[in-house]
Coordinates of C-alpha atoms in Angstrom, one line a residue:
X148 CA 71.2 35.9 86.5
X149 CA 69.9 35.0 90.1
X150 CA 67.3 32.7 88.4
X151 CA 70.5 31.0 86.5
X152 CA 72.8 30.6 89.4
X153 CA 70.6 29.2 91.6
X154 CA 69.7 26.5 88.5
X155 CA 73.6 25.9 88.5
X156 CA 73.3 25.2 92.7
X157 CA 70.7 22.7 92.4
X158 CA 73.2 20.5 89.6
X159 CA 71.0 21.2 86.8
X160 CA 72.5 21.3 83.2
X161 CA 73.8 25.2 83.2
X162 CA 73.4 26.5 79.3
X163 CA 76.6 27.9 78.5
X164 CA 76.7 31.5 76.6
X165 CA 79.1 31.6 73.3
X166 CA 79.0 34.5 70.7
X167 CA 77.9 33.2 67.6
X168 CA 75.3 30.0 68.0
X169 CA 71.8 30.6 68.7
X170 CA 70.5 31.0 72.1
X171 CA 69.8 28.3 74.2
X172 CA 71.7 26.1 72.1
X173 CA 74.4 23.5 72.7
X174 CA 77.5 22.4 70.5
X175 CA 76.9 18.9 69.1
X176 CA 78.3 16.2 71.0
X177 CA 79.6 12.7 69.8
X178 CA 76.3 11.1 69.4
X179 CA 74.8 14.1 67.4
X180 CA 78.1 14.4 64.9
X181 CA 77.5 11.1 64.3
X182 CA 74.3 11.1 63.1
X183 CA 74.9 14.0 61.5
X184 CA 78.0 11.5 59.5
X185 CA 75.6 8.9 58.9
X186 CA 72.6 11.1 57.3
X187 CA 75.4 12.7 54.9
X188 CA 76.9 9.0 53.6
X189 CA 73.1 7.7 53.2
X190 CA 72.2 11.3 51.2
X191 CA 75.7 11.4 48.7
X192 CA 74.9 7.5 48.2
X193 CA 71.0 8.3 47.4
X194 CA 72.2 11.3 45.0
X195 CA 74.7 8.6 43.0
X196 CA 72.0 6.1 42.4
X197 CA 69.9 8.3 41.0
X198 CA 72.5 9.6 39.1
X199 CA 73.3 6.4 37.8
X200 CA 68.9 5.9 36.8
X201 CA 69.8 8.7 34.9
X202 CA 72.8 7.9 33.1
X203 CA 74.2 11.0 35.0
X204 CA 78.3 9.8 35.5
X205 CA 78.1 8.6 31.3
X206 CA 76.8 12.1 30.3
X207 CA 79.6 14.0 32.8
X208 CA 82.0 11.4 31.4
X209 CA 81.4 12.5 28.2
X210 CA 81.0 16.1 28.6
X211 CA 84.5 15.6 30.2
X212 CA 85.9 13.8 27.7
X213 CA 86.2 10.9 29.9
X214 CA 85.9 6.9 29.0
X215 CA 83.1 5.8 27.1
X216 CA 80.8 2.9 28.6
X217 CA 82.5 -0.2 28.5
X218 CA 82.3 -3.1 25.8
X219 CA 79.1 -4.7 27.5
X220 CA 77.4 -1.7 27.9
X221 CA 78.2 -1.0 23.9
X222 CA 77.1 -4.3 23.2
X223 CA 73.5 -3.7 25.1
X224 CA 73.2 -0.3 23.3
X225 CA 73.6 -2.2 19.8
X226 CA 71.0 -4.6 20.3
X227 CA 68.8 -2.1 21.5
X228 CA 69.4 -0.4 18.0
X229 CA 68.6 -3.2 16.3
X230 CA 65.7 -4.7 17.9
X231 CA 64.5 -0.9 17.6
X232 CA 65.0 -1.2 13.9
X233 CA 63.2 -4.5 13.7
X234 CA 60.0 -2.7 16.0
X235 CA 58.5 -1.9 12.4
X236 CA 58.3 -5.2 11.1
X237 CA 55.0 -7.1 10.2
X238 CA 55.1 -10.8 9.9
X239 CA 51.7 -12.8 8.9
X240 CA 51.0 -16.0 8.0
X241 CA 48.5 -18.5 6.2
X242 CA 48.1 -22.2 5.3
X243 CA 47.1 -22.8 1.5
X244 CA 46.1 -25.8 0.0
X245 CA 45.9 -27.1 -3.9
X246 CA 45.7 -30.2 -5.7
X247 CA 48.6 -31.9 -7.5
X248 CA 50.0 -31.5 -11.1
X249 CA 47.3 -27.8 -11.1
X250 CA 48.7 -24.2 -11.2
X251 CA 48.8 -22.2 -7.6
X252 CA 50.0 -18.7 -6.8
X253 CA 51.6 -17.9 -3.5
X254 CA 51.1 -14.0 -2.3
X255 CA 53.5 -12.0 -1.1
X256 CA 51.7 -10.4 2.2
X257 CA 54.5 -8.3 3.1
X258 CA 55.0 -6.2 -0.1
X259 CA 53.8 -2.5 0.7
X260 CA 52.8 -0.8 -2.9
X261 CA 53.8 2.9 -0.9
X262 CA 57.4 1.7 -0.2
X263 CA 60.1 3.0 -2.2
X264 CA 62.8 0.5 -4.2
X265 CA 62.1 -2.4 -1.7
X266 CA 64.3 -5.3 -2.3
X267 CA 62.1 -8.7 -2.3
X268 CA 63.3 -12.0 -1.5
X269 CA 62.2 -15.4 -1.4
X270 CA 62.7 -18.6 0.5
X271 CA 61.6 -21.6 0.8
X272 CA 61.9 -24.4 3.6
X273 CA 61.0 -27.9 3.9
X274 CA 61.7 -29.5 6.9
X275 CA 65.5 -28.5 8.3
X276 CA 66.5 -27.4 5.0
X277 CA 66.0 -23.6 3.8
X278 CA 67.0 -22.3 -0.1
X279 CA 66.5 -19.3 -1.5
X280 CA 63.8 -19.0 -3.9
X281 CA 63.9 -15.8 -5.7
X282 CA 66.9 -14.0 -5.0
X283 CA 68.8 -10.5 -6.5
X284 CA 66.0 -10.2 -8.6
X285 CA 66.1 -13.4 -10.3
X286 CA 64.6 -17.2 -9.3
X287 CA 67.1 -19.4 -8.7
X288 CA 67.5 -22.4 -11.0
X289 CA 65.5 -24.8 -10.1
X290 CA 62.3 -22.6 -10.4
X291 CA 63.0 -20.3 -13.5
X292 CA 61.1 -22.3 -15.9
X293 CA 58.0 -23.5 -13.6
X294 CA 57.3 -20.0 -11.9
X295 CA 56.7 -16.7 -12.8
X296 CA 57.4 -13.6 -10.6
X297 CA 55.4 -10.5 -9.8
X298 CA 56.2 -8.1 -6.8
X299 CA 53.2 -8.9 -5.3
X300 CA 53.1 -12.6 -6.0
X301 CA 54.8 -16.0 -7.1
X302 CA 52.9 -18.0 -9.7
X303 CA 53.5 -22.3 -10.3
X304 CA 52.3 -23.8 -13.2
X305 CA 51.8 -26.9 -11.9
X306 CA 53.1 -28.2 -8.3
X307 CA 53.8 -31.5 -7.1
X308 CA 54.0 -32.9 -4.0
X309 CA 57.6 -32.2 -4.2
X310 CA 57.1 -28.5 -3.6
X311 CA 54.9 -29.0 -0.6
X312 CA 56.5 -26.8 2.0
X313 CA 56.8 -22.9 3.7
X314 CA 57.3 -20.3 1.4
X315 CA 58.9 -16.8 3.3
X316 CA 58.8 -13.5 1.6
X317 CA 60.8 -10.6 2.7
X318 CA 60.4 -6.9 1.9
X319 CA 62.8 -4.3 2.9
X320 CA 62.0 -0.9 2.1
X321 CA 64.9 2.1 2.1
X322 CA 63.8 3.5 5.4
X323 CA 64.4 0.5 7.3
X324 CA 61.4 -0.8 6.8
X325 CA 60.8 -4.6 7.2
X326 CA 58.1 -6.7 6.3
X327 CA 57.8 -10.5 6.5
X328 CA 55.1 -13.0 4.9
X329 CA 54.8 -16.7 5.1
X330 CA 52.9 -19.1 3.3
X331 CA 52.5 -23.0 4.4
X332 CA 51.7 -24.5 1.2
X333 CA 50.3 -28.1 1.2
X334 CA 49.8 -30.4 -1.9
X335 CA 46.9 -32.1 -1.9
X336 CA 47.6 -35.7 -3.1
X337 CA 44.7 -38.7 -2.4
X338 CA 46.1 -41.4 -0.4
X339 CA 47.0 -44.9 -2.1
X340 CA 45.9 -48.1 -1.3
X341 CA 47.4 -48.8 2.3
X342 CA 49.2 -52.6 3.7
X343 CA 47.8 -53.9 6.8
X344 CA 50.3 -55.8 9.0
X345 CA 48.0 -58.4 10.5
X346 CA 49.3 -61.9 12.8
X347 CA 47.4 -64.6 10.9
X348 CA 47.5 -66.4 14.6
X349 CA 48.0 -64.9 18.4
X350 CA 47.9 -66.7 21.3
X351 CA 45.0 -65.7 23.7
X352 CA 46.0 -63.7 26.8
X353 CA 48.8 -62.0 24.4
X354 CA 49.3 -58.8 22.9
X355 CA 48.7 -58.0 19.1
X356 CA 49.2 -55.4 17.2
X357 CA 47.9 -54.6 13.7
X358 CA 49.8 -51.8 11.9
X359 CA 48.2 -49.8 8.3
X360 CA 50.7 -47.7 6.6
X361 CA 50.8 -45.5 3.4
X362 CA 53.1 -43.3 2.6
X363 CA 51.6 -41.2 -0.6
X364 CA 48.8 -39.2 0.9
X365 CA 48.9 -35.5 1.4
X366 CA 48.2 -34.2 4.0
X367 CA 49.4 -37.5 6.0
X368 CA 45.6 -39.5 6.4
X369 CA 44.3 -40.7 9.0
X370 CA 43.3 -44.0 9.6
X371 CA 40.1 -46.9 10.3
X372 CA 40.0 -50.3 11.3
X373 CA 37.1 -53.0 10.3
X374 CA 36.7 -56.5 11.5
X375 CA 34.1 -58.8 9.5
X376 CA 33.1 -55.2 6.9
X377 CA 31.7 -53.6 10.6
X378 CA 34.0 -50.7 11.4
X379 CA 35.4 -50.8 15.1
X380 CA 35.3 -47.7 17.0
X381 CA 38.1 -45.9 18.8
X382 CA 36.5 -46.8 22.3
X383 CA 35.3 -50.5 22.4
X384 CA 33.0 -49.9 25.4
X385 CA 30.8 -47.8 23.5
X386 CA 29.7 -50.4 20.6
X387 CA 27.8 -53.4 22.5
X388 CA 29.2 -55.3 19.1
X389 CA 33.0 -55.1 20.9
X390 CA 32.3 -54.5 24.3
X391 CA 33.9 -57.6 24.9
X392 CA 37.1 -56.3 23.2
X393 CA 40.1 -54.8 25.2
X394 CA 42.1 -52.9 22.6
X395 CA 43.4 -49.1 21.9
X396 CA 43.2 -47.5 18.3
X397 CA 45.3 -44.8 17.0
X398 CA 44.1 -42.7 14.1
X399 CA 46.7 -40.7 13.3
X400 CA 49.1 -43.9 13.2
X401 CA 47.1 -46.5 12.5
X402 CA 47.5 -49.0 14.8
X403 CA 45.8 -51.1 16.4
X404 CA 46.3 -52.9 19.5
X405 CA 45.2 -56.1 21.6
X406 CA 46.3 -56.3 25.1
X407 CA 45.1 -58.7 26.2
X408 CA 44.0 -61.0 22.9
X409 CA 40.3 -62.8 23.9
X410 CA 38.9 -65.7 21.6
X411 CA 36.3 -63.2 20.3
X412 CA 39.1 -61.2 18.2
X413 CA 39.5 -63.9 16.1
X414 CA 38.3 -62.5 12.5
X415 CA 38.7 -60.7 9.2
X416 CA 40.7 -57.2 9.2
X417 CA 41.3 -54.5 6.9
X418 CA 42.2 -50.8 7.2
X419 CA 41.1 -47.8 5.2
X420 CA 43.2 -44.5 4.6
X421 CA 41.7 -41.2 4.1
X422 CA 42.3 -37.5 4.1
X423 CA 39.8 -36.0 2.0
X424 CA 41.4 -35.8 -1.2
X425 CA 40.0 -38.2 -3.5
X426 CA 38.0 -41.2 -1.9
X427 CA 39.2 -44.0 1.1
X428 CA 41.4 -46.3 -0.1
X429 CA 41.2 -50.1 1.8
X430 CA 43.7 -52.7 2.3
X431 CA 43.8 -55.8 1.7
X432 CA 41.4 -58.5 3.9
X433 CA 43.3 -60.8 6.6
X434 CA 42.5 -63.2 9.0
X435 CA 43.7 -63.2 12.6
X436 CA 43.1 -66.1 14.6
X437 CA 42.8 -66.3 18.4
X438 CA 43.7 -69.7 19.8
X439 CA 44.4 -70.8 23.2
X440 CA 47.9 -72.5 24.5
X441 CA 48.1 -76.1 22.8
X442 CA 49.4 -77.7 26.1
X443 CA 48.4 -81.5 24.6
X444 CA 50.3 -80.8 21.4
X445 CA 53.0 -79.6 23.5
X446 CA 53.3 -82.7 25.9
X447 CA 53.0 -85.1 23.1
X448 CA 56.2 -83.1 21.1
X449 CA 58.6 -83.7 24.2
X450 CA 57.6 -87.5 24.8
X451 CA 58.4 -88.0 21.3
X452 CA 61.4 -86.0 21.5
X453 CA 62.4 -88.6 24.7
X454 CA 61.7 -91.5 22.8
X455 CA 63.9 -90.4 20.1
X456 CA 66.3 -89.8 22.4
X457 CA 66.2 -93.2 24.3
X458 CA 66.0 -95.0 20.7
X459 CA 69.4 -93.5 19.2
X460 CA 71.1 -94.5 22.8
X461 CA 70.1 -97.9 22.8
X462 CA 71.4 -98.2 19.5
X463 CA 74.9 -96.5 20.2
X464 CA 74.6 -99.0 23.5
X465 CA 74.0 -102.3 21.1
X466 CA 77.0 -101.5 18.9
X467 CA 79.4 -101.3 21.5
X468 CA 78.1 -104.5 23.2
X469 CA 78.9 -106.5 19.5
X470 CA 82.1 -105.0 19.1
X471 CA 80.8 -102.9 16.0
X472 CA 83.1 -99.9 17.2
X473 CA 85.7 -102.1 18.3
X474 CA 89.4 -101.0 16.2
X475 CA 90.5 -104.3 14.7
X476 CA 94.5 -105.0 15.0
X477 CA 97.0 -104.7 12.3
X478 CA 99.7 -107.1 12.2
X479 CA 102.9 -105.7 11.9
X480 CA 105.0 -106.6 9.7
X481 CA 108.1 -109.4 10.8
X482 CA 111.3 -109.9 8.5
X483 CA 112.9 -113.0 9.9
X484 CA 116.6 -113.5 9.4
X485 CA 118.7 -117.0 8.7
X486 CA 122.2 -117.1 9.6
X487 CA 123.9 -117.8 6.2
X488 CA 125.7 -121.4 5.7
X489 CA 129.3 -122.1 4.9
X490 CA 130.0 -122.1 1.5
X491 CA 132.6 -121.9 -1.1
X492 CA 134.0 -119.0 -2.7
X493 CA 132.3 -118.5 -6.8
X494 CA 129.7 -120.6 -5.1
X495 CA 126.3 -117.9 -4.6
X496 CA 122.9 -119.0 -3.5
X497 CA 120.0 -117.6 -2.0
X498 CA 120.1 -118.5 1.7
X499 CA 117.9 -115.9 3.7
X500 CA 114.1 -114.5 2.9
X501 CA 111.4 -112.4 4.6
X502 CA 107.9 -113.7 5.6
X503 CA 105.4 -111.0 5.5

């Protein structure tokens, strides 16, 4: 007690003595309580996130008979359900090729043997249009008296390039099963004989372009250019035969293109379409000829042109000057009038008349 009050002399902090709190301690001041505020808030907010991770206030909402989750929440729960449902499916796919006007059969990857009751249709796209192919276990119309069906496969008698195009299978089984198959069929049809677009004459220090087109091939060919029978490669700075050649070549296209024309393009082209179906098919030959600016031919057409000019005004100038486009002047016509002379009644003659 002596130690104490003589701490309490010298203005030390004097620990004060309540019953009930520990010894030695000292009741929370502002500071303290409001820490003590702060570390509540940040633990009640940390205890409702995780509450929320854990889809805490939906299951005490609905242990309390509370509201539901709203309609975006339902909305992200069904397509969770249904992309669940589609977790099972199996899609593959292949590219098969066969000849026109002979039989082909299509598979139908997707059909599982172990599956009970699936229900198996077919479609069939070409382009941006899709129709359905086999459907409620029957073909459609178009197909019921060219193809046969099997579970496990479609079968053509014959195809045509007409039926070129992606065949889809689907197979759904009764436990939600889903399998998908697709099959890129391509008719095979040799190309035809292809037109070359050719100028018959450019200007030097111009730009050209040949075009080859053909439409019947299948798959689409791809396509060559020759000049006098020697065949012109995609890069002229690799042959020394066109090295002096500036032009660009497009296979898949098939055109072909000066920029700028020289003299030594001048020659015989043709083009030849292939796509490995049958043999190359050539166009026609035709000749291109490179020729420079005709500037005498030009000067000579406008002094004639003048001279022509200068002729027909000298001869518009002549008329006038002999009165050739001069009006001539119509005389009227005069009625001249005599006064009448004295006469006796009974007594008529004539006594006036016109002059014309």
């Amino acid at each position: 007690m002596a130690a104490a009050a003589a701490r309490c002399a010298t203005r030390r902090p004097c620990p004060r003595w309540r019953r009930g709190r520990r010894r030695g301690s000292l009741p929370p001041g502002p500071v303290m309580a409001a820490r003590r505020r702060r570390a509540h808030v940040r633990g009640s907010m940390a205890r409702q996130g995780a509450e929320r991770a854990q889809g805490g206030p939906a299951r005490r909402g609905a242990r309390r008979g509370g509201p539901g989750p709203g309609p975006g929440l339902r909305l992200l729960l069904l397509l969770g359900a249904a992309a669940a449902s589609l977790v099972g499916a199996q899609v593959t796919s292949e590219t098969k090729e066969v000849p026109e006007n002979k039989p082909a059969d299509i598979p139908c990857l997707a059909y599982r043997s172990g599956w009970k009751s699936p229900r198996i249709e077919w479609k069939f796209q070409k382009g941006s249009s899709l129709v359905l192919f086999y459907y409620g276990g029957e073909l459609t119309e178009p197909y019921k008296n060219r193809v046969q069906f099997s579970p496990t496969t479609i079968h053509f008698n014959t195809v045509t390039r007409e039926d070129a195009g992606k065949y889809i299978c689907e197979v759904v089984g009764d436990g939600s099963q889903i399998a998908k198959s697709e099959v890129n069929l391509i008719v095979q049809v040799p190309p035809s004989k292809p037109m070359a677009h050719v100028p018959t004459s450019a200007t030097i220090g111009s730009k050209a372009v040949l075009r080859c087109t053909e439409t019947d091939g299948s798959p689409p060919p791809t396509f060559r250019w020759y000049k006098d029978s020697m065949l012109m490669p995609a890069d002229p700075k690799t042959s020394l035969t066109f090295r002096n050649s500036s032009y660009t070549l497009d296979p898949a296209t098939g055109e072909l293109v000066f920029e700028p024309l020289s003299g030594f393009d001048t020659g015989d082209y043709y083009c030849e379409a292939m796509n490995n179906v049958g043999s190359p098919q050539k166009s026609d030959v035709i000749h291109m000829e490179a020729s420079e600016v005709n500037v005498g031919g030009i000067v000579a057409a406008v002094v004639v042109l003048l001279m022509v000019l200068a002729l027909v005004a000298f001869g518009i100038w002549f008329a006038y000057s002999r009165g050739f486009f001069k009006r001539k002047d119509t005389a009227s016509k005069k009625v001249i009038y005599s006064q009448p002379s004295h006469r006796s009644e009974g007594e008529f003659k004539q006594t006036s008349s016109f002059l014309v």
